[in-house]
Coordinates of C-alpha atoms in Angstrom, one line a residue:
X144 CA -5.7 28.3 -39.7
X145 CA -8.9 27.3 -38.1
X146 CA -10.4 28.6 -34.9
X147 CA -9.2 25.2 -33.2
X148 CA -5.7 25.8 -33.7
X149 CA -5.8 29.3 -33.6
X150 CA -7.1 30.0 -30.0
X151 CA -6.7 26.9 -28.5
X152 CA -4.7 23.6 -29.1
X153 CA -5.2 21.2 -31.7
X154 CA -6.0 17.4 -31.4
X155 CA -2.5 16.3 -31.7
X156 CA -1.4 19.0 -28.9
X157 CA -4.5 17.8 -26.8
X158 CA -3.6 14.4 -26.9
X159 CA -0.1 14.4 -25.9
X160 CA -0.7 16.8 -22.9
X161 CA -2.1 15.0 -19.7
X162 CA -4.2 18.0 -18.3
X163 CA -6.6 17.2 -21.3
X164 CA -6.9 13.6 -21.2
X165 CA -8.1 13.0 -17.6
X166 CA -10.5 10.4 -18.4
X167 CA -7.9 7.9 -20.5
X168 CA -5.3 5.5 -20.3
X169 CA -2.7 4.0 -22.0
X170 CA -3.1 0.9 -21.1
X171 CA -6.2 -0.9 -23.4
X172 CA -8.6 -3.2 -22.1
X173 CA -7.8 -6.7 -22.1
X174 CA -8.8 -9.6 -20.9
X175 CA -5.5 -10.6 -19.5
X176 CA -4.7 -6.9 -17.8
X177 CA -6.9 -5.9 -15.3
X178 CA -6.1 -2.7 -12.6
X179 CA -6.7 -4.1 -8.8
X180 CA -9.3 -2.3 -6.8
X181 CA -7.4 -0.2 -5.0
X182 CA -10.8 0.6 -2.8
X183 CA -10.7 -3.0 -1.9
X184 CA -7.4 -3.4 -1.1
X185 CA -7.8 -0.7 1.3
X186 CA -10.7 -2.8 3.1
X187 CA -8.9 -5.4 3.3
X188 CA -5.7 -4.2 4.7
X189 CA -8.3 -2.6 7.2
X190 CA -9.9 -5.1 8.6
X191 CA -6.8 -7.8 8.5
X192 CA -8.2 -9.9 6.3
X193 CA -5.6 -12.2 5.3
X194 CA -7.3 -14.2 2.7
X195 CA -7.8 -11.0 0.8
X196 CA -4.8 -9.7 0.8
X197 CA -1.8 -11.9 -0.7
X198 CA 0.7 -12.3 0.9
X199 CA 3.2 -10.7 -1.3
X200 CA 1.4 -7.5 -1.0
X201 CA 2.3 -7.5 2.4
X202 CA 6.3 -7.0 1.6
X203 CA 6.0 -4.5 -1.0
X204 CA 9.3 -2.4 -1.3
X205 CA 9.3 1.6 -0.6
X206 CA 5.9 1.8 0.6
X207 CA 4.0 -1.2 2.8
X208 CA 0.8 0.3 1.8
X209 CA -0.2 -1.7 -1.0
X210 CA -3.8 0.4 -0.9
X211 CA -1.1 3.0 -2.6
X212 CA 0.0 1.5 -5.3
X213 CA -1.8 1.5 -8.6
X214 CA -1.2 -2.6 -9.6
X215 CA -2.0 -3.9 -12.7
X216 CA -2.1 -7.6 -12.3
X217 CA -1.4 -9.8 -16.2
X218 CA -2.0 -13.2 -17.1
X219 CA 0.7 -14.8 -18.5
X220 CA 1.7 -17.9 -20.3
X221 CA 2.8 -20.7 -17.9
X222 CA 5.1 -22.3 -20.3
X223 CA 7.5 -19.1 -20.4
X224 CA 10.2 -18.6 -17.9
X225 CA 10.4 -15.2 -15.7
X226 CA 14.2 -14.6 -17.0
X227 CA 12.5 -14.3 -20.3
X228 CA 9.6 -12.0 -18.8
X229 CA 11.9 -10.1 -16.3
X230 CA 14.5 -9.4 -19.8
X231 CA 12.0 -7.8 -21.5
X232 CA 10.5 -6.1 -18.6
X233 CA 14.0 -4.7 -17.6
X234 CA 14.6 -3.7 -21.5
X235 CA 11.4 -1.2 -21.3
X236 CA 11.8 -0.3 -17.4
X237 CA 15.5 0.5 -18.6
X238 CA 14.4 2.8 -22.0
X239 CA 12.8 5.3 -20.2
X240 CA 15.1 5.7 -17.1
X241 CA 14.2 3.7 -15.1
X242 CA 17.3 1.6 -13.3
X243 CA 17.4 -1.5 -11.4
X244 CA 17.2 -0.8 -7.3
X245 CA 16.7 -4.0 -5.9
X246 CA 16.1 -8.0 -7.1
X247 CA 15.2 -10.8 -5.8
X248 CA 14.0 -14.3 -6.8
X249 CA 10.8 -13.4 -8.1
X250 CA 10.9 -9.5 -8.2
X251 CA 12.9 -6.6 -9.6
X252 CA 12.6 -2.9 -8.7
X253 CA 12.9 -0.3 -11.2
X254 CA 13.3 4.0 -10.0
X255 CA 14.0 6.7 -11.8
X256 CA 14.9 10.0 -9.5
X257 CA 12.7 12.4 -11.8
X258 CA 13.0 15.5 -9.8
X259 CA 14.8 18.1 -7.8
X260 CA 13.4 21.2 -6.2
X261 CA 12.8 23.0 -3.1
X262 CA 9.8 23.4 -0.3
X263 CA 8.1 26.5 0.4
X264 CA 10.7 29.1 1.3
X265 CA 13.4 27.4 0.6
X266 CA 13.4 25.4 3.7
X267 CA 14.3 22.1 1.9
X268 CA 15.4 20.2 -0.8
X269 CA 13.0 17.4 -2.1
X270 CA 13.3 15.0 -4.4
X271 CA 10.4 12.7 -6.6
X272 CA 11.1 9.0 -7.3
X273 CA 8.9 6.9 -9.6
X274 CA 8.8 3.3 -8.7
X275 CA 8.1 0.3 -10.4
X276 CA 7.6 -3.1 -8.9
X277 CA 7.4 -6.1 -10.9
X278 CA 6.3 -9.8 -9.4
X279 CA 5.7 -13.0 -10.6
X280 CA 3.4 -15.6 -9.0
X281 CA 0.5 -17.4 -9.4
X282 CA -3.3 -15.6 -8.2
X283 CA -6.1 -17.3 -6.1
X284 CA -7.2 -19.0 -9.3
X285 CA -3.7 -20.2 -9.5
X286 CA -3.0 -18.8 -12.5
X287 CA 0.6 -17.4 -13.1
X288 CA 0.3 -13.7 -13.1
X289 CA 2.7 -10.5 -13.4
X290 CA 2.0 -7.9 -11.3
X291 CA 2.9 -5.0 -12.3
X292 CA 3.1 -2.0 -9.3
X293 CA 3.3 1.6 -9.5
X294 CA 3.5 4.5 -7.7
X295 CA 5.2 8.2 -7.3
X296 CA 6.7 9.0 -3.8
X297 CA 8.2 12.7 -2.6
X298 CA 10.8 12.2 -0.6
X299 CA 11.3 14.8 2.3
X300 CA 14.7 15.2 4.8
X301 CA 12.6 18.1 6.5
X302 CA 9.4 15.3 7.6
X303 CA 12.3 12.5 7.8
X304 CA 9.9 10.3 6.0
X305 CA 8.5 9.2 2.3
X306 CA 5.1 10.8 1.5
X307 CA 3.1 8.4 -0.7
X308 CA 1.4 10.1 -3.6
X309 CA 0.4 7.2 -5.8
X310 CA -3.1 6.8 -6.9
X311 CA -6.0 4.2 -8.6
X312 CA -5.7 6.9 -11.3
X313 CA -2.2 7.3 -12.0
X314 CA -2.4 11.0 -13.0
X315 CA -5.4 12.9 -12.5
X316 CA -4.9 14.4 -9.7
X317 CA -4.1 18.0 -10.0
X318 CA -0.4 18.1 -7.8
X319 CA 3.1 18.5 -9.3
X320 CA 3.4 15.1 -9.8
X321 CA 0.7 14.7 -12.5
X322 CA 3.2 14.6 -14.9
X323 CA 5.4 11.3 -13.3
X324 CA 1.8 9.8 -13.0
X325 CA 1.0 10.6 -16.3
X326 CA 4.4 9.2 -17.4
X327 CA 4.4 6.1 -15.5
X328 CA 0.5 5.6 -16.8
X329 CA 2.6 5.5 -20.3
X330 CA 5.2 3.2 -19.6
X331 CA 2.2 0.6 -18.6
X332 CA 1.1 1.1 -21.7
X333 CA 3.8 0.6 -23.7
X334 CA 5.0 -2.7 -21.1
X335 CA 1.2 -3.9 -22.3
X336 CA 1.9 -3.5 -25.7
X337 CA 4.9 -5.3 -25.8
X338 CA 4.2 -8.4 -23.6
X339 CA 0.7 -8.8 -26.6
X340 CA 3.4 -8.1 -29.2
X341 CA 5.7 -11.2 -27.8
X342 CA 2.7 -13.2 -27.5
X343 CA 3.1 -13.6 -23.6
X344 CA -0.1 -12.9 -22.0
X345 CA -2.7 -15.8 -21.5
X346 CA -4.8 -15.7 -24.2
X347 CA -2.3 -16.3 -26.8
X348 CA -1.7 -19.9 -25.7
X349 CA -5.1 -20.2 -27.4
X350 CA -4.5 -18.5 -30.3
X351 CA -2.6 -18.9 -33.7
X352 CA 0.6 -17.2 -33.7
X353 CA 4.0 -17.9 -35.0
X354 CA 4.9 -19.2 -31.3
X355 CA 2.2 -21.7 -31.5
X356 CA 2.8 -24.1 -34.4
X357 CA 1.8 -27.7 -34.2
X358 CA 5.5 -28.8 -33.1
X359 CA 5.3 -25.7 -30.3
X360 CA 2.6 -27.4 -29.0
X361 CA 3.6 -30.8 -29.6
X362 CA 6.5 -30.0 -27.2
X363 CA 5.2 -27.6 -24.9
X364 CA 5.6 -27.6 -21.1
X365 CA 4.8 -26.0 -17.8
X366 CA 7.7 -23.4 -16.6
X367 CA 9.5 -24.7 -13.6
X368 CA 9.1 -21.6 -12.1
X369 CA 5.5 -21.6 -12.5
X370 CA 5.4 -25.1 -11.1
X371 CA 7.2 -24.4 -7.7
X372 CA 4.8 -21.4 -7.3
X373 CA 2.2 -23.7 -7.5
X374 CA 3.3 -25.7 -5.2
X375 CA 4.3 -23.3 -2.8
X376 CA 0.3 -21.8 -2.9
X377 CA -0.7 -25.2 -2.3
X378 CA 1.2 -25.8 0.4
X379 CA 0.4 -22.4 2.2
X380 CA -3.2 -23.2 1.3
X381 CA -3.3 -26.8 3.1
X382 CA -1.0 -25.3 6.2
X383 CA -3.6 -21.9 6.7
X384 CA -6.4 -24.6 6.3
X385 CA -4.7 -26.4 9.3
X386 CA -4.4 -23.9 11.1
X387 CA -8.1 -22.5 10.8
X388 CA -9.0 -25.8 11.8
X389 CA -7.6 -26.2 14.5
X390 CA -8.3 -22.5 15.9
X391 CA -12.3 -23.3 15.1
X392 CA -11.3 -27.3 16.8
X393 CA -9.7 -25.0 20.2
X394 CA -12.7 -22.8 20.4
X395 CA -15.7 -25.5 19.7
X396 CA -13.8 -27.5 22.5
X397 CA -13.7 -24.2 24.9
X398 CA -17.4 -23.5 24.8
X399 CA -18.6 -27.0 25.1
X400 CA -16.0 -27.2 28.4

């Protein structure tokens, strides 16, 4: 036995326990996964700004605070449907614990009630949730995206309200929930892994893969999902560019007056 294991952990031990792997991540970087600035979606809740915040993000389930979610936002292929996407989703969500809470045309959320305990002095019971929203839509690029939303909440009777804990960083801080964060940063990790392994994200329309033989391609066509999306962003892009203009026509009118 070397000193390693002998008086402290080994490199397997190490790398399965969160307290010793502050600084990574189990989800890789890729150009079709990208985590959303939770700084900036602070700012911009701040300040109102509507063109930076979507306006999905604005009816987010559990907590309306989407500055406290940790999102990570993934490009994917336009030509597969969001049953398809939402199965597979589900299938993962579903593996570790996680069950379906609420559904709707374009997004499913997943909890899992992952603890039970009392408050100092045993004046109440609490309980931890993690939650996991999943979206489908198209970005400001109009690219069709999946954004995938996370975030730990203690619930407390005592406060009569849910005390949001989630985090850019899903689980460094040093609170009893580091272990849910660290947990939920695995189950992005593995939902990453196995949207590249089904050839989903963006990039693989480009690419040679079983999915993409000359006849695949031949024959291939836009999701109608993906289509009315798009043509839902257009049509709230021409409406709030209306609507601009004529608030900048009302004012130019009022000073000249």
């Amino acid at each position: 036995m070397n000193e390693e294991d002998e008086f402290g952990m080994s490199k397997m031990s190490r790398d399965a326990d969160p307290m010793e792997n502050e600084a990574k991540s189990c989800v890789k970087d890729h150009p079709d996964f990208k985590f959303l600035d939770t700084n900036e979606i602070r700012t911009a809740v701040a300040c109102e700004d509507k063109h930076a915040v979507p306006v999905w993000m604005t009816h987010l389930p559990v907590e309306k605070d989407p500055s406290q979610w940790t999102i990570l936002e993934v490009q994917i292929r336009p030509d597969r449907s969001w049953a398809v996407i939402k199965e597979l989703i589900a299938t993962i969500c579903i593996s570790k614990g996680l069950l379906i809470a609420e559904e709707h045309a374009n997004g499913v959320l997943f909890r899992k009630k992952v603890m039970q305990g009392s408050m100092a002095h045993g004046m109440a019971n609490t309980s931890t949730y993690i939650n996991v929203y999943v979206r489908i839509g198209v970005s400001p690029t109009k690219l069709r995206v999946v954004d995938i939303c996370a975030l730990v909440l203690d619930e407390s009777k005592l406060l009569g309200g849910m005390i949001p804990t989630g985090k850019k960083s899903l689980w460094t801080a040093q609170d009893h929930n580091q272990p849910h964060m660290y947990a939920l940063d695995q189950l992005l990790g593995a939902l990453q892994s196995t949207l590249l392994s089904q050839y989903l994200s963006l990039s693989h329309l480009y690419m040679s893969s079983p999915e993409n033989s000359m006849d695949a391609v031949e024959n291939a066509e836009l999701d109608e999902g993906y289509i009315a999306d798009i043509k839902q962003a257009f049509s709230r892009y021409i409406f709030c560019s209306i609507y601009y203009f004529l608030r900048y026509a009302e004012t130019t009118l009022a000073v000249m007056v």
